Amino acid sequence: MLKLKVQNFCLDSSINSGQFFRYNKIGDFYYIVLIDRVVKLKLEDGYLIIYSSNYNNLEDLIVEFFDLNTDYNKINKKLIEIDSNLKYIVDSCINFKILKMEPFETLVSYVISQNNSVNNIKNIVNKLSINYGEKILFENNEYYLFPTFDSIKDITLEELKNLKLGFRSNYVYELLNNIKTNKLDLDYIYSLNTIDAMNYLILNKGIGKKVASCVLLFAYKRYDVFPIDTWVKKIMGELFNISNEKKIEEFIKENYKEYSGIIIQYLFNYKRNN
DNA sequence: CCCCAGGTCGTCA
DNA sequence: TGACGACATGGG
């Protein structure tokens, strides 16, 4: 068991925020499939109580995944300074973190996410993992890692359709092919600035601005990008009477700059939970 | 039977 | 450029 002192951290809202799809809550504990292992954890009296199928380098992994070294108090203060009318939104997301997810998993998951519901995304990603991911035994139960690129690089279109990806089957199929032919290199993205990274991702069929934004925000920690989805459009219409996507983009970018992704994530959470 | 979900693409003006 | 329907599937 690993016990980790944490401050200003809400495990519930951070996991259950539509960012990450590989988790289950049983009793007080969350069971999450994190890269190469199963992690079971709960928050108790300011400590994370953590069990895992693999304790190697576990603390670093947890700190990185939950973004525990970023000073959100400072960021939140800035957000409120920019627009104090949104204080109640920021307050409602207090101790919420933007997760740092694995790029390949994030990319595939978010291609699947389009025009889909969080529950159904979870289902499909789980099915994909059960069929093609490595099996991990933990507490006498079977868990499945998200497939590596190698384990699904030769998947057929029909297999994808059988997993009920629907029209997204073609997108995932082509995406894997692009990685295979090195037309898409996920490591290359680290070297690109945000705008170039966005344009690079959008070259792939099935990846538009929204999916690319999610990938850059959730897997590459680019806080200056922000996904605009149906929930964000709704709340921006209600709060600011802005419904046009371009106008939303200009407004957020102009006001929130390098923290755009964080305020948008707060707005998304608030709208989805209320 | 309808509408909608962390959208994107192709087409048509 | 901008608007608009199609696209698979599951759930309300």
Short mmCIF file of C-alpha atoms in Angstrom, two decimals, chain A residues 22-267:
data_model
loop_
_atom_site.label_atom_id
_atom_site.label_comp_id
_atom_site.label_asym_id
_atom_site.label_seq_id
_atom_site.Cartn_x
_atom_site.Cartn_y
_atom_site.Cartn_z
CA ARG A 22 -11.00 3.51 -17.70
CA TYR A 23 -12.39 3.55 -14.20
CA ASN A 24 -14.94 1.98 -11.95
CA LYS A 25 -16.04 2.88 -8.47
CA ILE A 26 -16.65 0.04 -6.04
CA GLY A 27 -17.49 1.10 -2.51
CA ASP A 28 -15.10 3.84 -1.43
CA PHE A 29 -12.45 2.85 -3.96
CA TYR A 30 -11.86 3.82 -7.55
CA TYR A 31 -10.32 1.13 -9.71
CA ILE A 32 -8.51 2.71 -12.60
CA VAL A 33 -6.52 1.21 -15.44
CA LEU A 34 -3.51 3.46 -15.68
CA ILE A 35 -1.15 2.83 -18.59
CA ASP A 36 0.47 -0.48 -17.55
CA ARG A 37 -1.29 -1.30 -14.29
CA VAL A 38 -4.42 -1.40 -12.21
CA VAL A 39 -4.64 1.16 -9.42
CA LYS A 40 -7.14 1.09 -6.59
CA LEU A 41 -7.38 4.27 -4.59
CA LYS A 42 -9.43 6.42 -2.29
CA LEU A 43 -9.00 9.77 -0.61
CA GLU A 44 -9.10 9.76 3.19
CA ASP A 45 -8.19 12.54 5.62
CA GLY A 46 -5.92 14.28 3.17
CA TYR A 47 -4.16 11.11 2.08
CA LEU A 48 -4.50 9.05 -1.05
CA ILE A 49 -4.63 5.38 -0.07
CA ILE A 50 -3.31 3.50 -3.06
CA TYR A 51 -3.08 -0.17 -3.97
CA SER A 52 -1.80 -1.43 -7.28
CA SER A 53 -0.85 -4.41 -9.39
CA ASN A 54 2.52 -2.71 -9.82
CA TYR A 55 4.18 -0.46 -7.27
CA ASN A 56 7.16 0.37 -9.44
CA ASN A 57 7.39 4.14 -9.79
CA LEU A 58 3.78 4.36 -8.67
CA GLU A 59 4.00 7.63 -6.79
CA ASP A 60 5.41 9.52 -9.75
CA LEU A 61 2.78 8.04 -11.99
CA ILE A 62 -0.03 9.12 -9.68
CA VAL A 63 1.37 12.61 -9.19
CA GLU A 64 1.67 13.07 -12.93
CA PHE A 65 -1.69 11.58 -13.81
CA PHE A 66 -3.60 13.72 -11.32
CA ASP A 67 -1.49 16.78 -12.11
CA LEU A 68 -0.68 17.19 -8.41
CA ASN A 69 2.36 19.39 -8.93
CA THR A 70 0.49 22.15 -10.71
CA ASP A 71 -0.57 25.07 -8.54
CA TYR A 72 -4.30 25.28 -9.21
CA ASN A 73 -4.84 27.79 -6.40
CA LYS A 74 -2.80 30.28 -8.32
CA ILE A 75 -4.61 29.50 -11.55
CA ASN A 76 -8.03 29.73 -9.91
CA LYS A 77 -7.16 33.08 -8.42
CA LYS A 78 -6.23 34.35 -11.87
CA LEU A 79 -9.42 33.01 -13.39
CA ILE A 80 -11.49 34.89 -10.81
CA GLU A 81 -9.48 38.04 -11.40
CA ILE A 82 -10.29 37.84 -15.09
CA ASP A 83 -14.03 37.60 -14.47
CA SER A 84 -15.29 37.65 -10.90
CA ASN A 85 -18.79 36.85 -12.14
CA LEU A 86 -17.59 33.33 -12.76
CA LYS A 87 -16.38 32.86 -9.20
CA TYR A 88 -19.21 30.43 -8.44
CA ILE A 89 -18.17 28.30 -11.42
CA VAL A 90 -14.52 28.23 -10.32
CA ASP A 91 -15.60 27.50 -6.74
CA SER A 92 -17.76 24.62 -7.91
CA CYS A 93 -14.66 23.05 -9.46
CA ILE A 94 -12.39 23.65 -6.53
CA ASN A 95 -9.75 20.90 -6.20
CA PHE A 96 -10.60 19.54 -9.61
CA LYS A 97 -7.60 18.62 -11.79
CA ILE A 98 -7.02 18.22 -15.49
CA LEU A 99 -5.73 14.70 -15.87
CA LYS A 100 -2.57 13.87 -17.77
CA MET A 101 -3.43 10.88 -19.87
CA GLU A 102 -1.46 8.63 -22.19
CA PRO A 103 -1.43 10.09 -25.75
CA PHE A 104 -2.30 7.03 -27.83
CA GLU A 105 -5.14 6.02 -25.51
CA THR A 106 -6.42 9.59 -25.47
CA LEU A 107 -6.33 9.94 -29.22
CA VAL A 108 -8.20 6.71 -29.94
CA SER A 109 -10.69 7.32 -27.13
CA TYR A 110 -11.53 10.80 -28.31
CA VAL A 111 -11.95 9.77 -31.92
CA ILE A 112 -14.50 7.32 -30.55
CA SER A 113 -16.03 10.07 -28.43
CA GLN A 114 -17.45 12.08 -31.29
CA ASN A 115 -21.21 12.41 -31.33
CA ASN A 116 -21.28 9.88 -28.51
CA SER A 117 -22.19 9.84 -24.82
CA VAL A 118 -19.70 9.42 -22.00
CA ASN A 119 -21.29 6.13 -20.96
CA ASN A 120 -21.14 4.70 -24.43
CA ILE A 121 -17.57 5.87 -24.91
CA LYS A 122 -16.64 4.02 -21.73
CA ASN A 123 -18.35 0.90 -23.01
CA ILE A 124 -16.62 0.91 -26.36
CA VAL A 125 -13.19 1.70 -24.91
CA ASN A 126 -13.66 -1.13 -22.42
CA LYS A 127 -14.65 -3.55 -25.15
CA LEU A 128 -11.60 -2.55 -27.16
CA SER A 129 -9.41 -3.16 -24.12
CA ILE A 130 -10.97 -6.50 -23.22
CA ASN A 131 -10.49 -7.77 -26.76
CA TYR A 132 -7.04 -6.39 -27.52
CA GLY A 133 -5.42 -5.22 -24.28
CA GLU A 134 -3.15 -7.12 -21.94
CA LYS A 135 -4.90 -8.92 -19.11
CA ILE A 136 -3.90 -7.94 -15.57
CA LEU A 137 -4.88 -9.94 -12.51
CA PHE A 138 -5.50 -7.82 -9.47
CA GLU A 139 -7.25 -8.94 -6.30
CA ASN A 140 -8.40 -12.05 -8.15
CA ASN A 141 -10.17 -10.02 -10.78
CA GLU A 142 -9.30 -9.55 -14.43
CA TYR A 143 -8.57 -6.13 -15.80
CA TYR A 144 -7.44 -5.17 -19.27
CA LEU A 145 -4.96 -2.51 -20.21
CA PHE A 146 -5.79 -0.15 -23.03
CA PRO A 147 -4.34 -1.77 -26.17
CA THR A 148 -0.87 -0.75 -27.25
CA PHE A 149 -0.47 0.45 -30.80
CA ASP A 150 1.21 -2.82 -31.71
CA SER A 151 -1.66 -4.88 -30.40
CA ILE A 152 -4.25 -3.16 -32.59
CA LYS A 153 -2.25 -1.93 -35.54
CA ASP A 154 -3.52 -4.75 -37.73
CA ILE A 155 -7.12 -4.68 -36.57
CA THR A 156 -9.59 -4.93 -39.43
CA LEU A 157 -12.42 -2.60 -40.26
CA GLU A 158 -14.87 -5.39 -39.59
CA GLU A 159 -13.47 -6.00 -36.12
CA LEU A 160 -13.90 -2.33 -35.31
CA LYS A 161 -17.47 -2.43 -36.53
CA ASN A 162 -18.13 -5.47 -34.37
CA LEU A 163 -17.05 -3.42 -31.36
CA LYS A 164 -19.89 -1.05 -32.28
CA LEU A 165 -17.76 1.91 -33.20
CA GLY A 166 -20.27 2.72 -35.91
CA PHE A 167 -19.18 5.34 -38.40
CA ARG A 168 -16.08 5.97 -36.26
CA SER A 169 -14.66 2.59 -37.33
CA ASN A 170 -13.24 4.09 -40.50
CA TYR A 171 -11.63 6.92 -38.58
CA VAL A 172 -9.86 4.63 -36.13
CA TYR A 173 -8.85 2.31 -38.93
CA GLU A 174 -7.27 5.12 -40.93
CA LEU A 175 -5.70 6.62 -37.85
CA LEU A 176 -3.88 3.38 -37.07
CA ASN A 177 -2.78 3.19 -40.65
CA ASN A 178 -1.40 6.73 -40.47
CA ILE A 179 0.65 5.81 -37.42
CA LYS A 180 1.83 2.67 -39.17
CA THR A 181 3.05 4.65 -42.17
CA ASN A 182 4.51 7.32 -39.91
CA LYS A 183 2.20 9.96 -41.32
CA LEU A 184 1.24 10.53 -37.71
CA ASP A 185 3.88 10.42 -34.98
CA LEU A 186 2.59 11.05 -31.48
CA ASP A 187 6.06 11.77 -30.07
CA TYR A 188 6.64 14.43 -32.71
CA ILE A 189 3.81 16.46 -31.15
CA TYR A 190 5.92 17.19 -28.07
CA SER A 191 8.21 19.29 -30.25
CA LEU A 192 5.43 21.37 -31.80
CA ASN A 193 3.89 24.53 -30.49
CA THR A 194 0.16 24.38 -29.82
CA ILE A 195 -1.01 25.79 -33.14
CA ASP A 196 1.26 23.53 -35.18
CA ALA A 197 0.27 20.55 -33.08
CA MET A 198 -3.39 21.31 -33.70
CA ASN A 199 -2.89 21.56 -37.45
CA TYR A 200 -0.82 18.38 -37.44
CA LEU A 201 -3.52 16.38 -35.67
CA ILE A 202 -6.31 17.74 -37.84
CA LEU A 203 -4.62 16.26 -40.93
CA ASN A 204 -6.07 12.91 -39.91
CA LYS A 205 -9.58 12.08 -41.07
CA GLY A 206 -11.93 11.90 -38.11
CA ILE A 207 -9.92 14.33 -36.04
CA GLY A 208 -11.37 17.80 -36.01
CA LYS A 209 -10.75 20.75 -33.77
CA LYS A 210 -12.68 19.36 -30.86
CA VAL A 211 -10.96 15.99 -30.72
CA ALA A 212 -7.55 17.56 -31.33
CA SER A 213 -8.19 20.01 -28.49
CA CYS A 214 -9.07 17.21 -26.09
CA VAL A 215 -5.94 15.31 -27.03
CA LEU A 216 -3.71 18.33 -26.60
CA LEU A 217 -5.31 19.35 -23.33
CA PHE A 218 -5.64 15.93 -21.71
CA ALA A 219 -2.55 14.17 -23.03
CA TYR A 220 -0.06 16.94 -23.71
CA LYS A 221 -1.03 19.40 -20.98
CA ARG A 222 -1.64 22.25 -23.40
CA TYR A 223 -3.80 24.38 -21.13
CA ASP A 224 -4.12 27.02 -23.83
CA VAL A 225 -6.34 24.83 -26.02
CA PHE A 226 -9.96 24.23 -25.22
CA PRO A 227 -12.55 21.86 -26.59
CA ILE A 228 -15.88 23.44 -27.52
CA ASP A 229 -18.56 20.79 -27.36
CA THR A 230 -22.32 20.86 -27.03
CA TRP A 231 -22.18 21.47 -23.27
CA VAL A 232 -19.77 24.36 -23.59
CA LYS A 233 -21.89 25.90 -26.35
CA LYS A 234 -24.95 25.66 -24.12
CA ILE A 235 -23.40 27.35 -21.11
CA MET A 236 -21.66 30.05 -23.16
CA GLY A 237 -25.01 30.86 -24.68
CA GLU A 238 -26.62 31.11 -21.27
CA LEU A 239 -23.87 33.09 -19.52
CA PHE A 240 -22.63 35.37 -22.26
CA ASN A 241 -25.21 35.04 -24.99
CA ILE A 242 -22.52 33.81 -27.35
CA SER A 243 -23.51 30.77 -29.37
CA ASN A 244 -21.34 31.04 -32.44
CA GLU A 245 -18.34 28.73 -32.14
CA LYS A 246 -15.87 31.18 -33.63
CA LYS A 247 -17.07 33.92 -31.30
CA ILE A 248 -16.73 31.62 -28.30
CA GLU A 249 -13.21 30.80 -29.36
CA GLU A 250 -12.21 34.44 -29.74
CA PHE A 251 -13.81 35.43 -26.46
CA ILE A 252 -12.13 32.69 -24.42
CA LYS A 253 -8.75 33.03 -26.05
CA GLU A 254 -8.73 36.79 -25.62
CA ASN A 255 -9.69 36.69 -21.96
CA TYR A 256 -8.16 33.51 -20.61
CA LYS A 257 -5.08 33.01 -22.78
CA GLU A 258 -2.83 30.29 -21.35
CA TYR A 259 -5.56 29.09 -18.98
CA SER A 260 -8.34 28.83 -21.56
CA GLY A 261 -8.46 25.06 -21.32
CA ILE A 262 -8.96 25.15 -17.59
CA ILE A 263 -11.83 27.62 -17.49
CA ILE A 264 -13.52 25.75 -20.34
CA GLN A 265 -13.16 22.50 -18.44
CA TYR A 266 -14.74 24.18 -15.39
CA LEU A 267 -17.62 25.46 -17.49
#
